Structure formats: structure tokens, C-alpha cells
Amino acid sequence: MRIVKVKDYQEMSRKVANLISAQITLNPSSILGLATGSTPEGAYKILARRYKKGDLDFSEVVSFNLDEYVGLSGEHPQSYRYFMNKNLFDLVNIDLDYTYVPRGTASDPDEMCDDYEAELESYGYVDLQILGLGRNGHIGFNEPSDHFSEKTYCVDLTESTIEANARLFDSADEVPRQAYTMGIGTIMHAGIIVLAASGKEKAQALHDALEGPITPACPASILQMHEDVIVVADEDALSLCTL
Ligand code: F6R
């Protein structure tokens, strides 16, 4: 595991954007695993700027997102499909047909999950996976639990995640109670994993993920078992780590 310690959110965003840019430059038909949320937003802005300047080409890139709220369509402003289109896909020349996000409105949840996992498998899973970190140690929407999940599945969100995400909805009542997410096993198939974290509110989770025991009570702790993880985190997020 390599730790890249940065000053703040801006520097974290530049480093994450650099890693994604390098991946696409070295392999234009890369399979990217993408996250939504505040953490990657800055990096996506930088990638969009680089594309506009002619420095990056997404035409052959394929992407798979980690997760989506159950019940939200891609037109819903809080859906992760909407987030990705607005913050990255509509700003670069990626082929939308090759941007995969779990379908929140699928009529058959089990079938949707199986199809998503099968699609990932058909590509040999992702080359580079970007992860944010939940305050409770979740990655994707893999919440603290008594076991590590394997494949893409439908998960009940915890109260702490609902509260954390309520800032993006009009009220906590509107936050969906379930989500589709790649499983821990799915995520661990990635060739390289970039875990990004910024801010004091991530410090405890980052400490537990990097320096605590490997336990499903802190899903991100499984990353200690992956052979190619790059942690890009700022001083505040790393403030509880001894390293
Ligand atoms: C989002 C995702 C989540 C977030 C995490 C951190 O697609 O998978 O695991 O990465 O909840 O969210 P932010 O970045 O908003 O702090």
C-alpha cells in the first residue's frame, strides 16, 4: 500500500486526476471504476479541463460506477447516474453507451445485480478503481457488517450513511434506504485501487482502514489485502494515522 500525503482537498484532487490521466494515457481503452460524492468531484473537474485543452481522450474508455440508489432514475438530480453525467461524462468525449452505472429503477433487483457483475466480469473487471471513504469505513455502499460481501448486490443503508448523504437531499426522509453496490469482492478484482480521503471527518475511518484490524466492521480495511492500493489523503484525513 502506498500512501500519498497531501496538504488539502485541492492537492488530493490533482493527484487523483493525475493517476486517472496516467491510466488513460498509458491505456486509452482503460476500464475505470468510478465513485460519486464530494471526494472525486474536484478530480473530475480537472479531468474535464484537461480534455477541453486536448490533453486527454476518453473516446475508448469504459467506466463502471460503484453504486446507485435503489428507486432513483438517471434523471433524478440525486441519482449517481445524474451526478456522473453532470460532473464528468457530459464534459468529455466518453461514449455514454460504455458508462455503466447500476440501474436504480430496475424492476428485478437480483437480475440487475447479476447482469452488472457479469458485465464487469466480461471486461475482466476494472483496471483502476477510484474509491471515496464513508465516515463509517464504507467503500462503495458496503456498510459495516459481520461479513465481507462478494458480488454486486442490494444493500440497506445505515442511519449514519443516510444522515451523511441527507445534505444532498431536501431532508433525510428523502434519502433512499437501499442502494445497489459493487461487492467488496468485486472491488478487490481491480488492478489498481486509489482510495482518496480529505477532511477530519474521515480521520477515524482512515485510521481504522489503514491501521486497524482487517474486519467487515470497517469494510475499507480489506484494502490492506490488495496488492496495489494507492491512498491519496490530506493531512486532516491522516491525522489519526501513525504511519
Ligand atoms: C460513492 C460511494 C461512497 C462515497 C463515500 C464518501 O459512489 O461509493 O462510498 O465514496 O460515501 O462520500 P464523500 O466523497 O461524499 O465524502
Short mmCIF file of C-alpha atoms and ligand atoms in Angstrom, two decimals:
data_model
loop_
_atom_site.label_atom_id
_atom_site.label_comp_id
_atom_site.label_asym_id
_atom_site.label_seq_id
_atom_site.Cartn_x
_atom_site.Cartn_y
_atom_site.Cartn_z
CA MET A 1 0.00 0.00 0.00
CA ARG A 2 1.43 3.36 -0.98
CA ILE A 3 0.38 6.46 0.94
CA VAL A 4 0.49 9.83 -0.79
CA LYS A 5 0.06 12.51 1.87
CA VAL A 6 -1.15 15.84 0.51
CA LYS A 7 -1.93 19.21 2.01
CA ASP A 8 -5.59 19.62 1.25
CA TYR A 9 -8.58 18.74 -0.93
CA GLN A 10 -7.20 20.64 -3.94
CA GLU A 11 -3.92 18.76 -3.89
CA MET A 12 -5.74 15.45 -3.38
CA SER A 13 -7.90 16.23 -6.43
CA ARG A 14 -4.85 17.00 -8.59
CA LYS A 15 -3.13 13.76 -7.56
CA VAL A 16 -6.22 11.65 -8.20
CA ALA A 17 -6.71 13.37 -11.57
CA ASN A 18 -3.04 12.67 -12.37
CA LEU A 19 -3.46 8.98 -11.62
CA ILE A 20 -6.56 8.73 -13.82
CA SER A 21 -4.86 10.74 -16.59
CA ALA A 22 -1.80 8.49 -16.49
CA GLN A 23 -4.01 5.40 -16.67
CA ILE A 24 -5.88 6.69 -19.74
CA THR A 25 -2.70 7.92 -21.43
CA LEU A 26 -0.94 4.59 -20.97
CA ASN A 27 -4.00 2.59 -21.96
CA PRO A 28 -6.61 4.59 -23.92
CA SER A 29 -9.14 1.77 -23.65
CA SER A 30 -8.87 1.52 -19.87
CA ILE A 31 -11.73 0.20 -17.77
CA LEU A 32 -12.22 2.73 -14.98
CA GLY A 33 -14.09 2.11 -11.75
CA LEU A 34 -15.62 5.41 -10.63
CA ALA A 35 -17.13 6.84 -7.48
CA THR A 36 -19.51 9.73 -6.88
CA GLY A 37 -19.67 12.12 -3.92
CA SER A 38 -17.60 15.08 -2.79
CA THR A 39 -14.28 13.25 -2.83
CA PRO A 40 -13.80 12.75 -6.60
CA GLU A 41 -15.69 15.88 -7.71
CA GLY A 42 -12.57 18.06 -7.82
CA ALA A 43 -10.62 15.43 -9.75
CA TYR A 44 -13.43 15.13 -12.32
CA LYS A 45 -13.35 18.91 -12.86
CA ILE A 46 -9.62 18.73 -13.55
CA LEU A 47 -10.09 15.81 -15.97
CA ALA A 48 -12.79 17.76 -17.84
CA ARG A 49 -10.43 20.75 -18.15
CA ARG A 50 -7.62 18.53 -19.44
CA TYR A 51 -9.97 17.02 -22.03
CA LYS A 52 -11.04 20.51 -23.15
CA LYS A 53 -7.41 21.52 -23.60
CA GLY A 54 -6.88 18.45 -25.80
CA ASP A 55 -4.66 16.65 -23.30
CA LEU A 56 -6.94 13.67 -22.64
CA ASP A 57 -9.04 11.41 -24.84
CA PHE A 58 -11.88 9.39 -23.31
CA SER A 59 -13.23 8.01 -26.60
CA GLU A 60 -12.19 4.43 -25.88
CA VAL A 61 -12.59 4.48 -22.10
CA VAL A 62 -15.15 2.20 -20.45
CA SER A 63 -16.38 3.03 -16.95
CA PHE A 64 -18.25 1.23 -14.21
CA ASN A 65 -19.64 3.12 -11.25
CA LEU A 66 -19.58 1.65 -7.80
CA ASP A 67 -23.17 2.23 -6.82
CA GLU A 68 -26.60 3.76 -7.26
CA TYR A 69 -29.61 4.45 -5.05
CA VAL A 70 -32.47 2.00 -5.41
CA GLY A 71 -35.53 3.65 -6.93
CA LEU A 72 -33.84 6.72 -8.44
CA SER A 73 -33.84 7.10 -12.21
CA GLY A 74 -30.95 8.66 -14.08
CA GLU A 75 -32.98 11.88 -14.40
CA HIS A 76 -33.25 12.30 -10.63
CA PRO A 77 -30.77 15.04 -9.61
CA GLN A 78 -29.54 12.98 -6.64
CA SER A 79 -29.01 9.80 -8.62
CA TYR A 80 -25.45 8.76 -9.21
CA ARG A 81 -26.08 8.46 -12.97
CA TYR A 82 -27.11 12.13 -12.97
CA PHE A 83 -24.04 13.06 -10.91
CA MET A 84 -21.70 11.28 -13.31
CA ASN A 85 -23.25 12.77 -16.43
CA LYS A 86 -23.15 16.26 -14.95
CA ASN A 87 -19.69 16.12 -13.39
CA LEU A 88 -17.78 14.09 -15.94
CA PHE A 89 -19.45 12.19 -18.76
CA ASP A 90 -21.19 15.18 -20.40
CA LEU A 91 -17.96 17.18 -20.21
CA VAL A 92 -15.66 14.73 -22.01
CA ASN A 93 -15.83 12.55 -25.14
CA ILE A 94 -16.60 9.27 -23.38
CA ASP A 95 -19.15 7.09 -25.20
CA LEU A 96 -22.19 7.11 -22.86
CA ASP A 97 -23.07 3.58 -24.02
CA TYR A 98 -19.91 2.40 -22.30
CA THR A 99 -20.53 4.19 -19.00
CA TYR A 100 -22.09 1.64 -16.70
CA VAL A 101 -23.98 2.67 -13.55
CA PRO A 102 -26.31 0.24 -11.75
CA ARG A 103 -29.92 0.91 -12.86
CA GLY A 104 -31.74 2.29 -9.83
CA THR A 105 -35.16 1.68 -11.35
CA ALA A 106 -34.57 -1.92 -12.46
CA SER A 107 -37.74 -3.98 -11.97
CA ASP A 108 -35.83 -7.08 -10.96
CA PRO A 109 -33.07 -6.16 -8.46
CA ASP A 110 -31.44 -9.61 -8.45
CA GLU A 111 -31.26 -9.70 -12.21
CA MET A 112 -29.85 -6.17 -12.33
CA CYS A 113 -27.09 -7.11 -9.84
CA ASP A 114 -26.24 -10.34 -11.68
CA ASP A 115 -26.12 -8.54 -15.03
CA TYR A 116 -23.90 -5.77 -13.63
CA GLU A 117 -21.46 -8.26 -12.17
CA ALA A 118 -21.47 -10.30 -15.39
CA GLU A 119 -20.76 -7.18 -17.46
CA LEU A 120 -17.82 -6.34 -15.19
CA GLU A 121 -16.58 -9.88 -15.42
CA SER A 122 -16.80 -9.82 -19.22
CA TYR A 123 -14.35 -6.91 -19.21
CA GLY A 124 -12.06 -8.69 -16.75
CA TYR A 125 -13.10 -6.15 -14.07
CA VAL A 126 -11.62 -2.64 -13.81
CA ASP A 127 -8.03 -1.53 -14.36
CA LEU A 128 -8.19 1.40 -11.97
CA GLN A 129 -10.78 1.82 -9.22
CA ILE A 130 -11.37 5.19 -7.54
CA LEU A 131 -12.81 4.94 -4.03
CA GLY A 132 -14.04 7.52 -1.55
CA LEU A 133 -14.37 6.54 2.10
CA GLY A 134 -17.51 6.67 4.21
CA ARG A 135 -17.24 8.10 7.73
CA ASN A 136 -18.18 4.63 8.94
CA GLY A 137 -15.49 2.98 6.81
CA HIS A 138 -17.74 2.02 3.92
CA ILE A 139 -16.46 1.72 0.36
CA GLY A 140 -19.00 1.79 -2.40
CA PHE A 141 -22.11 1.25 -0.29
CA ASN A 142 -20.62 -1.70 1.55
CA GLU A 143 -21.65 -0.79 5.05
CA PRO A 144 -20.08 -2.16 8.26
CA SER A 145 -21.30 -5.72 8.66
CA ASP A 146 -20.33 -9.14 10.01
CA HIS A 147 -19.05 -10.38 6.65
CA PHE A 148 -17.40 -9.06 3.51
CA SER A 149 -19.82 -9.01 0.57
CA GLU A 150 -18.72 -10.69 -2.63
CA LYS A 151 -20.61 -9.51 -5.69
CA THR A 152 -22.83 -6.62 -6.77
CA TYR A 153 -25.91 -6.61 -4.51
CA CYS A 154 -28.68 -4.56 -2.96
CA VAL A 155 -27.82 -3.18 0.48
CA ASP A 156 -29.75 -1.50 3.30
CA LEU A 157 -28.09 1.81 4.11
CA THR A 158 -27.16 2.56 7.71
CA GLU A 159 -28.54 5.55 9.59
CA SER A 160 -25.09 7.20 9.61
CA THR A 161 -24.84 6.99 5.81
CA ILE A 162 -28.40 8.27 5.38
CA GLU A 163 -27.54 11.20 7.66
CA ALA A 164 -24.23 11.89 5.89
CA ASN A 165 -25.93 11.89 2.47
CA ALA A 166 -29.00 13.86 3.59
CA ARG A 167 -27.05 17.07 2.87
CA LEU A 168 -27.69 16.45 -0.82
CA PHE A 169 -31.44 15.89 -0.44
CA ASP A 170 -34.15 18.25 0.85
CA SER A 171 -34.40 16.14 4.00
CA ALA A 172 -33.15 12.84 5.45
CA ASP A 173 -36.61 11.35 4.74
CA GLU A 174 -35.95 11.63 1.02
CA VAL A 175 -32.72 9.64 1.09
CA PRO A 176 -33.41 6.18 -0.33
CA ARG A 177 -32.99 3.42 2.27
CA GLN A 178 -31.35 0.99 -0.13
CA ALA A 179 -28.67 1.07 -2.79
CA TYR A 180 -27.03 -1.19 -5.35
CA THR A 181 -23.32 -1.54 -4.89
CA MET A 182 -20.39 -3.49 -6.21
CA GLY A 183 -19.47 -6.02 -3.54
CA ILE A 184 -16.17 -6.00 -1.69
CA GLY A 185 -15.11 -8.97 -3.81
CA THR A 186 -15.99 -7.04 -6.98
CA ILE A 187 -13.90 -4.07 -5.84
CA MET A 188 -10.95 -6.28 -4.91
CA HIS A 189 -10.76 -7.54 -8.53
CA ALA A 190 -9.50 -4.09 -9.61
CA GLY A 191 -5.92 -3.96 -10.90
CA ILE A 192 -5.10 -0.76 -9.01
CA ILE A 193 -7.22 0.86 -6.29
CA VAL A 194 -6.98 4.55 -5.43
CA LEU A 195 -8.53 5.38 -2.05
CA ALA A 196 -8.99 9.12 -1.67
CA ALA A 197 -9.90 10.91 1.56
CA SER A 198 -9.97 14.52 2.69
CA GLY A 199 -11.01 16.17 5.94
CA LYS A 200 -11.06 15.48 9.66
CA GLU A 201 -14.41 13.69 9.46
CA LYS A 202 -12.65 10.87 7.58
CA ALA A 203 -9.74 10.58 10.05
CA GLN A 204 -11.16 7.81 12.24
CA ALA A 205 -12.34 5.72 9.29
CA LEU A 206 -8.99 6.15 7.52
CA HIS A 207 -7.11 5.16 10.64
CA ASP A 208 -9.28 2.06 11.05
CA ALA A 209 -8.92 1.21 7.35
CA LEU A 210 -5.15 1.53 7.22
CA GLU A 211 -4.01 0.64 10.71
CA GLY A 212 -6.82 -1.28 12.33
CA PRO A 213 -7.62 -4.98 12.10
CA ILE A 214 -8.99 -6.33 8.83
CA THR A 215 -12.65 -6.68 9.69
CA PRO A 216 -16.02 -6.26 7.94
CA ALA A 217 -16.86 -3.83 10.77
CA CYS A 218 -14.64 -1.46 8.76
CA PRO A 219 -15.16 -2.57 5.14
CA ALA A 220 -12.26 -0.43 3.82
CA SER A 221 -9.83 -2.40 6.00
CA ILE A 222 -9.96 -5.18 3.37
CA LEU A 223 -7.81 -2.94 1.17
CA GLN A 224 -4.83 -3.95 3.32
CA MET A 225 -5.09 -7.29 1.48
CA HIS A 226 -4.93 -5.81 -2.03
CA GLU A 227 -1.52 -5.72 -3.64
CA ASP A 228 -1.79 -2.39 -5.43
CA VAL A 229 -3.53 0.29 -3.39
CA ILE A 230 -2.62 3.97 -3.52
CA VAL A 231 -4.05 6.08 -0.71
CA VAL A 232 -4.24 9.78 -1.56
CA ALA A 233 -5.23 11.60 1.60
CA ASP A 234 -4.76 15.02 3.10
CA GLU A 235 -3.21 15.92 6.44
CA ASP A 236 -6.57 16.16 8.20
CA ALA A 237 -7.72 12.73 6.99
CA LEU A 238 -4.38 11.20 8.00
CA SER A 239 -4.28 12.99 11.36
CA LEU A 240 -5.04 9.86 13.41
CA CYS A 241 -2.67 7.57 11.48
CA THR A 242 0.77 6.85 12.90
CA LEU A 243 2.25 5.59 9.61
C1 F6R B 1 -20.00 6.98 -3.81
C2 F6R B 1 -19.52 5.95 -2.89
C3 F6R B 1 -19.32 6.24 -1.44
C4 F6R B 1 -18.57 7.54 -1.19
C5 F6R B 1 -18.40 7.79 0.31
C6 F6R B 1 -17.71 9.10 0.58
O1 F6R B 1 -20.11 6.46 -5.12
O2 F6R B 1 -19.30 4.85 -3.29
O3 F6R B 1 -18.63 5.17 -0.85
O4 F6R B 1 -17.31 7.46 -1.81
O5 F6R B 1 -19.64 7.79 0.92
O6 F6R B 1 -18.54 10.15 0.15
P1 F6R B 1 -17.99 11.62 0.01
O7 F6R B 1 -16.93 11.60 -1.03
O8 F6R B 1 -19.18 12.43 -0.44
O9 F6R B 1 -17.47 12.02 1.34
#
